[in-house]
């Protein structure tokens, strides 16, 4: 059992939990994830290691409440226990390498995932430009954290309530147009966002990495649920990734596969809502 | 010589009625195994309860009494872990069920499982001498009976030797790891198993369905090991949370056994494999068995169930996926590129699958899974095959019949064409010798890998095989580890 030591409500739909998991905290690296099963009837689902403290033996997860499992997780309080917490899984980001100038892009909850990787990139000696985007100001997360590690920091909102009115690709496109030397773009967010980031950098031939969030069951390479097409080849996101070359990923296929369980997700969601109120 | 005699004898005696008035010393007609009670096929194809119900004490005794107690019993050499079949069968005939169970446990730590899932027809029962003229003694059913009996009547723990004071780490709680751990504990070692999942058993838990191997049977066998003192740490993916060298150098383990299995599913190299209603059998079965998706939404894990499901493959995995599909309410059809005689699945499973209504398509190979614009499956393009020349495995190779393409009307596809070793351990353990199939190479005699003190066995060494061969490998490695540490 893995105890929740701290909890922060970042905004209406985004929560952060600090979980006691010393063995994972000891070795995890930016870019890796954990598989969680909250209780006996729970499903296994992946969340990125958003932060860790090797001394305290804690792992931080930040997540958006999008369905039954993430809502259940969000309902846990300090002192509650998570039944299974498996990790660190996936290949770490190459965040200890020096590329030069890196543009790190976080969209929605992706900002939480980008944060530890971007911080490591910065610590390794890269110049860090960060673009933090969301639908609206209230949904922008990790603002101070990201700003504090960045050499340049931009924010965008779809509705213009904060920062640039537009998408993360609006700012990214401008940077490219200005002829800025960019050695790597690292983007995490909703699939359409990552797809358009990859499109934006393709012509300028800027190496672009994205972190894929395919549906997973075991997270250890044993089921193939997470398979994605990269450069026409089948890859398992949980063991071969989750980070891949954005110019080679078949995003449309990934989007279709993410919708595989919409009907059942709706059932789970309704069940949760009827039992806990706050239907949506 | 004796063999020849035996074969010749019935011919000479039973065949040509030359002397009409000969005394009536007719040989008895060949006997059959006493049938094992089963759930009715119609009923069971809608539930997940165990199909075979097991012998009663009376049936077991009667079946055991048929054993002729051969002076040179061939049955034993047919069993990969050399269960003393002749001995335990005699005890069953005498009604000494607990003693029989103890005798089996001397060489086989998971008999309730083996009795249910061993391919007996190619192992112990294949070589049974009684089986030359009759159906062989139902060794598997008897083994199942006595171990179920012992479990229900409370098995005494064996006496353990004093602790040696040496620590062994076992990676994976599948049959190979569990056996290795059990044997080492019996020798006095302190054993810790590291398991990636939240439950023990490996394929026994996440792969083989409840209706064929009830999970409380597996759990009981594991609890028995825990009572002996084996410690199991769940949620530990070795290679990620700890590496093998950390286990040995920092955590003080004197030796490590790798029993991580061959869990990575293979897909076909045809178009449409990533459509959303195409699943590996592993995913489908893991969702249903380990995550209990058949109880969705009480359990949170969902599973897709089409109306008409094609299952590609002909092994136990394919049978399990097909029969699980049926139970979830689908029509299930096996698509197998070879002929019926070449099905690698256990005979009993094929038989059960047919009874339950699984449709078999032999000599058919998929060439494309067809999808709509949303990525859903709307059919599967196949081609008919015929048998050509024998291949490396000695089986006649199926070759496509030109122009015989046709579309199978299905809305979901399950791929059960085999599994490969999981790469996590090989990738994280420098010094291991890895074959081009991704399996770990070992010294056949000792079970040791190229890394001193690190042993391996089971599917990670052989590629997908059988429960009992994985157990045999676990045993061999336990002996190897003991010898290595006492050199
Ligand atoms: C490697 C990896 C790391 C991840 N890290 C994070 C993280 O740090 N924070 C975070 O909030 N989320 C993260 N996700 C996504 C997270 O796993 C899903 O949001 C979660 O499983 C949804 O479960 P649910 O039951 O709450 O929602 P569901 O009801 O299952 O799904 C609700 C909606 O989310 C979509 N969805 C379902 N599963 C996933 C998935 N695996 N990824 C993306 N969308 C999904 C569905 O299409 C559906 O529209 C990560 C995913 C992966 C693969
Ligand atoms: C659906 C199905 C049906 C089958 N039916 C039969 C049958 O009827 N009869 C028969 O004889 N055989 C059958 N088999 C084959 C048989 O189950 C396997 O050959 C056998 O289980 C192999 O045992 P193992 O211990 O080597 O590996 P596994 O049973 O695969 O166990 C390996 C264990 O190691 C764990 N693991 C993997 N990597 C790590 C890691 N890095 N760290 C920690 N733990 C790890 C896994 O989670 C798993 O629990 C079937 C297989 C399947 C898939
Ligand atoms: S372990 Fe398997 S092969 Fe050996 S006697 Fe038992 S059923 Fe037969
Ligand atoms: S070979 Fe058959 S008949 Fe002979 S001892 Fe073994 S089980 Fe009995
Ligand atoms: S989640 Fe099962 S293989 Fe990746």
Tab-separated table of N, CA, C and O in Angstrom, chain A residues 128-207:
chain	number	residue	atom	x	y	z
A	128	UNK	N	16.584	27.040	-22.072
A	128	UNK	CA	15.215	26.526	-22.044
A	128	UNK	C	14.182	27.609	-22.340
A	128	UNK	O	14.092	28.619	-21.646
A	129	UNK	N	13.425	27.378	-23.408
A	129	UNK	CA	12.280	28.224	-23.719
A	129	UNK	C	11.037	27.386	-23.436
A	129	UNK	O	10.954	26.248	-23.891
A	130	UNK	N	10.110	27.930	-22.658
A	130	UNK	CA	8.922	27.139	-22.321
A	130	UNK	C	7.661	27.814	-22.830
A	130	UNK	O	7.512	29.031	-22.721
A	131	UNK	N	6.769	26.985	-23.375
A	131	UNK	CA	5.454	27.490	-23.771
A	131	UNK	C	4.412	26.684	-22.999
A	131	UNK	O	4.355	25.461	-23.114
A	132	UNK	N	3.629	27.399	-22.203
A	132	UNK	CA	2.632	26.746	-21.370
A	132	UNK	C	1.263	27.135	-21.904
A	132	UNK	O	0.924	28.315	-21.960
A	133	UNK	N	0.470	26.161	-22.308
A	133	UNK	CA	-0.816	26.503	-22.913
A	133	UNK	C	-1.983	25.794	-22.263
A	133	UNK	O	-1.822	24.743	-21.648
A	134	UNK	N	-3.167	26.387	-22.375
A	134	UNK	CA	-4.400	25.761	-21.888
A	134	UNK	C	-5.580	26.413	-22.582
A	134	UNK	O	-5.421	27.420	-23.274
A	135	UNK	N	-6.786	25.844	-22.341
A	135	UNK	CA	-7.989	26.410	-22.947
A	135	UNK	C	-8.232	27.815	-22.423
A	135	UNK	O	-8.506	28.719	-23.159
A	136	UNK	N	-8.093	27.920	-21.091
A	136	UNK	CA	-8.403	29.196	-20.457
A	136	UNK	C	-7.492	29.382	-19.251
A	136	UNK	O	-6.867	28.421	-18.792
A	137	UNK	N	-7.412	30.606	-18.748
A	137	UNK	CA	-6.446	30.925	-17.701
A	137	UNK	C	-6.535	29.994	-16.489
A	137	UNK	O	-5.525	29.547	-15.967
A	138	UNK	N	-7.766	29.690	-16.067
A	138	UNK	CA	-7.933	28.851	-14.877
A	138	UNK	C	-7.313	27.450	-15.033
A	138	UNK	O	-7.069	26.760	-14.057
A	139	UNK	N	-7.130	27.056	-16.272
A	139	UNK	CA	-6.612	25.715	-16.494
A	139	UNK	C	-5.093	25.691	-16.707
A	139	UNK	O	-4.507	24.633	-16.880
A	140	UNK	N	-4.479	26.848	-16.717
A	140	UNK	CA	-3.015	26.877	-16.830
A	140	UNK	C	-2.429	26.368	-15.512
A	140	UNK	O	-2.813	26.824	-14.440
A	141	UNK	N	-1.534	25.408	-15.600
A	141	UNK	CA	-0.960	24.862	-14.358
A	141	UNK	C	0.568	24.951	-14.396
A	141	UNK	O	1.171	25.198	-15.443
A	142	UNK	N	1.147	24.758	-13.237
A	142	UNK	CA	2.615	24.762	-13.088
A	142	UNK	C	3.222	26.058	-13.627
A	142	UNK	O	4.330	26.069	-14.186
A	143	UNK	N	2.499	27.173	-13.457
A	143	UNK	CA	2.956	28.430	-14.068
A	143	UNK	C	4.261	28.911	-13.433
A	143	UNK	O	5.243	29.178	-14.123
A	144	UNK	N	4.235	29.048	-12.104
A	144	UNK	CA	5.458	29.540	-11.439
A	144	UNK	C	6.606	28.562	-11.585
A	144	UNK	O	7.750	28.950	-11.845
A	145	UNK	N	6.286	27.280	-11.395
A	145	UNK	CA	7.350	26.276	-11.480
A	145	UNK	C	8.053	26.365	-12.835
A	145	UNK	O	9.285	26.378	-12.910
A	146	UNK	N	7.262	26.416	-13.889
A	146	UNK	CA	7.856	26.426	-15.224
A	146	UNK	C	8.607	27.727	-15.478
A	146	UNK	O	9.706	27.728	-16.032
A	147	UNK	N	8.006	28.821	-15.025
A	147	UNK	CA	8.657	30.107	-15.282
A	147	UNK	C	10.014	30.157	-14.583
A	147	UNK	O	11.004	30.643	-15.142
A	148	UNK	N	10.042	29.618	-13.366
A	148	UNK	CA	11.268	29.746	-12.571
A	148	UNK	C	12.454	29.002	-13.184
A	148	UNK	O	13.603	29.324	-12.895
A	149	UNK	N	12.209	27.999	-14.020
A	149	UNK	CA	13.341	27.255	-14.593
A	149	UNK	C	13.649	27.686	-16.019
A	149	UNK	O	14.599	27.188	-16.623
A	150	UNK	N	12.821	28.587	-16.578
A	150	UNK	CA	12.949	28.893	-18.008
A	150	UNK	C	13.782	30.137	-18.258
A	150	UNK	O	13.740	31.098	-17.491
A	151	UNK	N	14.516	30.129	-19.383
A	151	UNK	CA	15.200	31.336	-19.820
A	151	UNK	C	14.197	32.279	-20.481
A	151	UNK	O	14.322	33.490	-20.406
A	152	UNK	N	13.237	31.675	-21.168
A	152	UNK	CA	12.161	32.468	-21.764
A	152	UNK	C	10.882	31.717	-21.481
A	152	UNK	O	10.847	30.485	-21.563
A	153	UNK	N	9.819	32.438	-21.169
A	153	UNK	CA	8.589	31.766	-20.780
A	153	UNK	C	7.390	32.401	-21.464
A	153	UNK	O	7.219	33.616	-21.430
A	154	UNK	N	6.604	31.603	-22.145
A	154	UNK	CA	5.404	32.111	-22.825
A	154	UNK	C	4.180	31.357	-22.338
A	154	UNK	O	4.275	30.180	-21.976
A	155	UNK	N	3.044	32.072	-22.343
A	155	UNK	CA	1.808	31.376	-22.045
A	155	UNK	C	0.789	31.659	-23.139
A	155	UNK	O	0.799	32.740	-23.740
A	156	UNK	N	-0.057	30.666	-23.396
A	156	UNK	CA	-1.114	30.868	-24.396
A	156	UNK	C	-2.424	30.312	-23.852
A	156	UNK	O	-2.423	29.335	-23.108
A	157	UNK	N	-3.522	30.969	-24.212
A	157	UNK	CA	-4.843	30.404	-23.918
A	157	UNK	C	-5.703	30.503	-25.165
A	157	UNK	O	-5.600	31.459	-25.932
A	158	UNK	N	-6.543	29.472	-25.337
A	158	UNK	CA	-7.408	29.429	-26.518
A	158	UNK	C	-8.333	30.635	-26.531
A	158	UNK	O	-8.692	31.141	-27.604
A	159	UNK	N	-8.761	31.090	-25.326
A	159	UNK	CA	-9.756	32.161	-25.271
A	159	UNK	C	-9.142	33.532	-24.972
A	159	UNK	O	-9.850	34.512	-24.781
A	160	UNK	N	-7.831	33.582	-24.870
A	160	UNK	CA	-7.167	34.863	-24.686
A	160	UNK	C	-7.249	35.435	-23.283
A	160	UNK	O	-6.898	36.592	-23.062
A	161	UNK	N	-7.657	34.621	-22.297
A	161	UNK	CA	-7.769	35.141	-20.931
A	161	UNK	C	-6.403	35.332	-20.281
A	161	UNK	O	-6.285	35.968	-19.238
A	162	UNK	N	-5.372	34.821	-20.874
A	162	UNK	CA	-4.028	34.977	-20.310
A	162	UNK	C	-3.005	34.744	-21.417
A	162	UNK	O	-3.190	33.870	-22.276
A	163	UNK	N	-1.967	35.528	-21.423
A	163	UNK	CA	-0.891	35.348	-22.397
A	163	UNK	C	-1.382	35.539	-23.824
A	163	UNK	O	-2.355	36.262	-24.082
A	164	UNK	N	-0.675	34.884	-24.740
A	164	UNK	CA	-1.044	35.004	-26.147
A	164	UNK	C	-2.406	34.371	-26.410
A	164	UNK	O	-2.687	33.265	-25.943
A	165	UNK	N	-3.254	35.046	-27.139
A	165	UNK	CA	-4.532	34.481	-27.556
A	165	UNK	C	-4.267	33.513	-28.699
A	165	UNK	O	-3.878	33.921	-29.782
A	166	UNK	N	-4.447	32.213	-28.435
A	166	UNK	CA	-4.158	31.248	-29.492
A	166	UNK	C	-3.661	29.941	-28.907
A	166	UNK	O	-3.931	29.619	-27.749
A	167	UNK	N	-2.930	29.225	-29.722
A	167	UNK	CA	-2.446	27.911	-29.308
A	167	UNK	C	-0.939	27.960	-29.064
A	167	UNK	O	-0.262	28.907	-29.467
A	168	UNK	N	-0.434	26.910	-28.462
A	168	UNK	CA	1.019	26.851	-28.251
A	168	UNK	C	1.761	26.941	-29.575
A	168	UNK	O	2.860	27.487	-29.640
A	169	UNK	N	1.100	26.419	-30.628
A	169	UNK	CA	1.759	26.451	-31.935
A	169	UNK	C	1.845	27.874	-32.486
A	169	UNK	O	2.678	28.144	-33.354
A	170	UNK	N	0.978	28.769	-31.983
A	170	UNK	CA	1.059	30.167	-32.429
A	170	UNK	C	2.421	30.730	-32.025
A	170	UNK	O	3.138	31.309	-32.851
A	171	UNK	N	2.771	30.558	-30.756
A	171	UNK	CA	4.054	31.064	-30.270
A	171	UNK	C	5.219	30.309	-30.917
A	171	UNK	O	6.195	30.905	-31.374
A	172	UNK	N	5.077	28.997	-30.983
A	172	UNK	CA	6.149	28.194	-31.570
A	172	UNK	C	6.418	28.627	-33.012
A	172	UNK	O	7.576	28.815	-33.407
A	173	UNK	N	5.312	28.831	-33.768
A	173	UNK	CA	5.446	29.258	-35.153
A	173	UNK	C	6.179	30.583	-35.254
A	173	UNK	O	7.048	30.758	-36.127
A	174	UNK	N	5.858	31.508	-34.346
A	174	UNK	CA	6.521	32.810	-34.344
A	174	UNK	C	8.017	32.654	-34.092
A	174	UNK	O	8.845	33.267	-34.773
A	175	UNK	N	8.357	31.830	-33.098
A	175	UNK	CA	9.781	31.634	-32.779
A	175	UNK	C	10.526	31.113	-34.001
A	175	UNK	O	11.642	31.540	-34.301
A	176	UNK	N	9.890	30.175	-34.698
A	176	UNK	CA	10.547	29.603	-35.873
A	176	UNK	C	10.688	30.662	-36.959
A	176	UNK	O	11.735	30.807	-37.579
A	177	UNK	N	9.602	31.452	-37.137
A	177	UNK	CA	9.622	32.494	-38.165
A	177	UNK	C	10.713	33.526	-37.890
A	177	UNK	O	11.367	34.030	-38.796
A	178	UNK	N	10.885	33.810	-36.586
A	178	UNK	CA	11.934	34.765	-36.221
A	178	UNK	C	13.331	34.218	-36.512
A	178	UNK	O	14.333	34.907	-36.298
A	179	UNK	N	13.363	32.983	-36.908
A	179	UNK	CA	14.659	32.385	-37.238
A	179	UNK	C	15.475	32.012	-36.017
A	179	UNK	O	16.689	31.875	-36.082
A	180	UNK	N	14.789	31.811	-34.892
A	180	UNK	CA	15.514	31.408	-33.691
A	180	UNK	C	16.121	30.033	-33.891
A	180	UNK	O	15.539	29.151	-34.496
A	181	UNK	N	17.298	29.876	-33.347
A	181	UNK	CA	17.950	28.577	-33.448
A	181	UNK	C	17.336	27.656	-32.376
A	181	UNK	O	17.451	27.910	-31.180
A	182	UNK	N	16.644	26.647	-32.835
A	182	UNK	CA	16.027	25.702	-31.906
A	182	UNK	C	16.570	24.309	-32.209
A	182	UNK	O	16.532	23.848	-33.347
A	183	UNK	N	17.101	23.641	-31.188
A	183	UNK	CA	17.711	22.338	-31.433
A	183	UNK	C	16.770	21.182	-31.126
A	183	UNK	O	16.941	20.078	-31.633
A	184	UNK	N	15.815	21.440	-30.240
A	184	UNK	CA	14.885	20.364	-29.897
A	184	UNK	C	13.584	20.961	-29.401
A	184	UNK	O	13.583	21.938	-28.649
A	185	UNK	N	12.483	20.390	-29.846
A	185	UNK	CA	11.182	20.741	-29.285
A	185	UNK	C	10.661	19.516	-28.553
A	185	UNK	O	10.699	18.400	-29.080
A	186	UNK	N	10.233	19.733	-27.318
A	186	UNK	CA	9.714	18.639	-26.512
A	186	UNK	C	8.292	19.011	-26.110
A	186	UNK	O	8.081	20.000	-25.413
A	187	UNK	N	7.297	18.251	-26.579
A	187	UNK	CA	5.913	18.655	-26.365
A	187	UNK	C	5.086	17.553	-25.727
A	187	UNK	O	5.164	16.389	-26.130
A	188	UNK	N	4.310	17.918	-24.715
A	188	UNK	CA	3.378	16.978	-24.106
A	188	UNK	C	2.045	17.661	-23.901
A	188	UNK	O	1.974	18.760	-23.349
A	189	UNK	N	0.989	17.006	-24.332
A	189	UNK	CA	-0.342	17.565	-24.162
A	189	UNK	C	-1.345	16.690	-24.874
A	189	UNK	O	-1.045	15.542	-25.219
A	190	UNK	N	-2.528	17.230	-25.127
A	190	UNK	CA	-3.519	16.458	-25.866
A	190	UNK	C	-2.959	16.044	-27.228
A	190	UNK	O	-2.125	16.760	-27.798
A	191	UNK	N	-3.437	14.920	-27.743
A	191	UNK	CA	-2.880	14.407	-28.997
A	191	UNK	C	-2.960	15.425	-30.132
A	191	UNK	O	-1.983	15.613	-30.862
A	192	UNK	N	-4.102	16.104	-30.310
A	192	UNK	CA	-4.137	17.082	-31.406
A	192	UNK	C	-3.049	18.154	-31.255
A	192	UNK	O	-2.436	18.557	-32.244
A	193	UNK	N	-2.799	18.573	-30.027
A	193	UNK	CA	-1.749	19.570	-29.821
A	193	UNK	C	-0.389	19.030	-30.276
A	193	UNK	O	0.342	19.685	-31.016
A	194	UNK	N	-0.094	17.827	-29.853
A	194	UNK	CA	1.216	17.266	-30.214
A	194	UNK	C	1.325	17.099	-31.724
A	194	UNK	O	2.367	17.330	-32.326
A	195	UNK	N	0.202	16.714	-32.320
A	195	UNK	CA	0.199	16.544	-33.769
A	195	UNK	C	0.520	17.872	-34.461
A	195	UNK	O	1.338	17.920	-35.387
A	196	UNK	N	-0.096	18.962	-33.977
A	196	UNK	CA	0.135	20.249	-34.649
A	196	UNK	C	1.512	20.825	-34.333
A	196	UNK	O	2.109	21.487	-35.173
A	197	UNK	N	2.006	20.535	-33.160
A	197	UNK	CA	3.385	20.937	-32.862
A	197	UNK	C	4.332	20.261	-33.854
A	197	UNK	O	5.207	20.882	-34.462
A	198	UNK	N	4.118	18.949	-34.047
A	198	UNK	CA	4.989	18.205	-34.965
A	198	UNK	C	4.874	18.761	-36.375
A	198	UNK	O	5.866	18.867	-37.101
A	199	UNK	N	3.657	19.121	-36.772
A	199	UNK	CA	3.455	19.718	-38.099
A	199	UNK	C	4.227	21.033	-38.227
A	199	UNK	O	4.869	21.305	-39.245
A	200	UNK	N	4.148	21.840	-37.151
A	200	UNK	CA	4.772	23.159	-37.153
A	200	UNK	C	6.293	23.071	-37.312
A	200	UNK	O	6.914	23.928	-37.935
A	201	UNK	N	6.896	22.043	-36.736
A	201	UNK	CA	8.357	21.960	-36.758
A	201	UNK	C	8.888	21.164	-37.939
A	201	UNK	O	10.085	21.123	-38.189
A	202	UNK	N	7.975	20.492	-38.641
A	202	UNK	CA	8.404	19.548	-39.663
A	202	UNK	C	9.204	20.216	-40.771
A	202	UNK	O	10.298	19.779	-41.113
A	203	UNK	N	8.641	21.330	-41.280
A	203	UNK	CA	9.286	21.972	-42.416
A	203	UNK	C	10.659	22.511	-42.038
A	203	UNK	O	11.619	22.384	-42.793
A	204	UNK	N	10.741	23.086	-40.824
A	204	UNK	CA	12.014	23.632	-40.357
A	204	UNK	C	12.980	22.526	-39.904
A	204	UNK	O	14.093	22.806	-39.459
A	205	UNK	N	12.506	21.296	-39.993
A	205	UNK	CA	13.331	20.130	-39.637
A	205	UNK	C	13.906	20.234	-38.227
A	205	UNK	O	15.087	19.974	-37.992
A	206	UNK	N	13.068	20.665	-37.306
A	206	UNK	CA	13.519	20.728	-35.920
A	206	UNK	C	13.130	19.425	-35.230
A	206	UNK	O	11.956	19.028	-35.255
A	207	UNK	N	14.109	18.768	-34.668
A	207	UNK	CA	13.861	17.503	-33.997
A	207	UNK	C	12.794	17.706	-32.917
A	207	UNK	O	12.921	18.594	-32.076
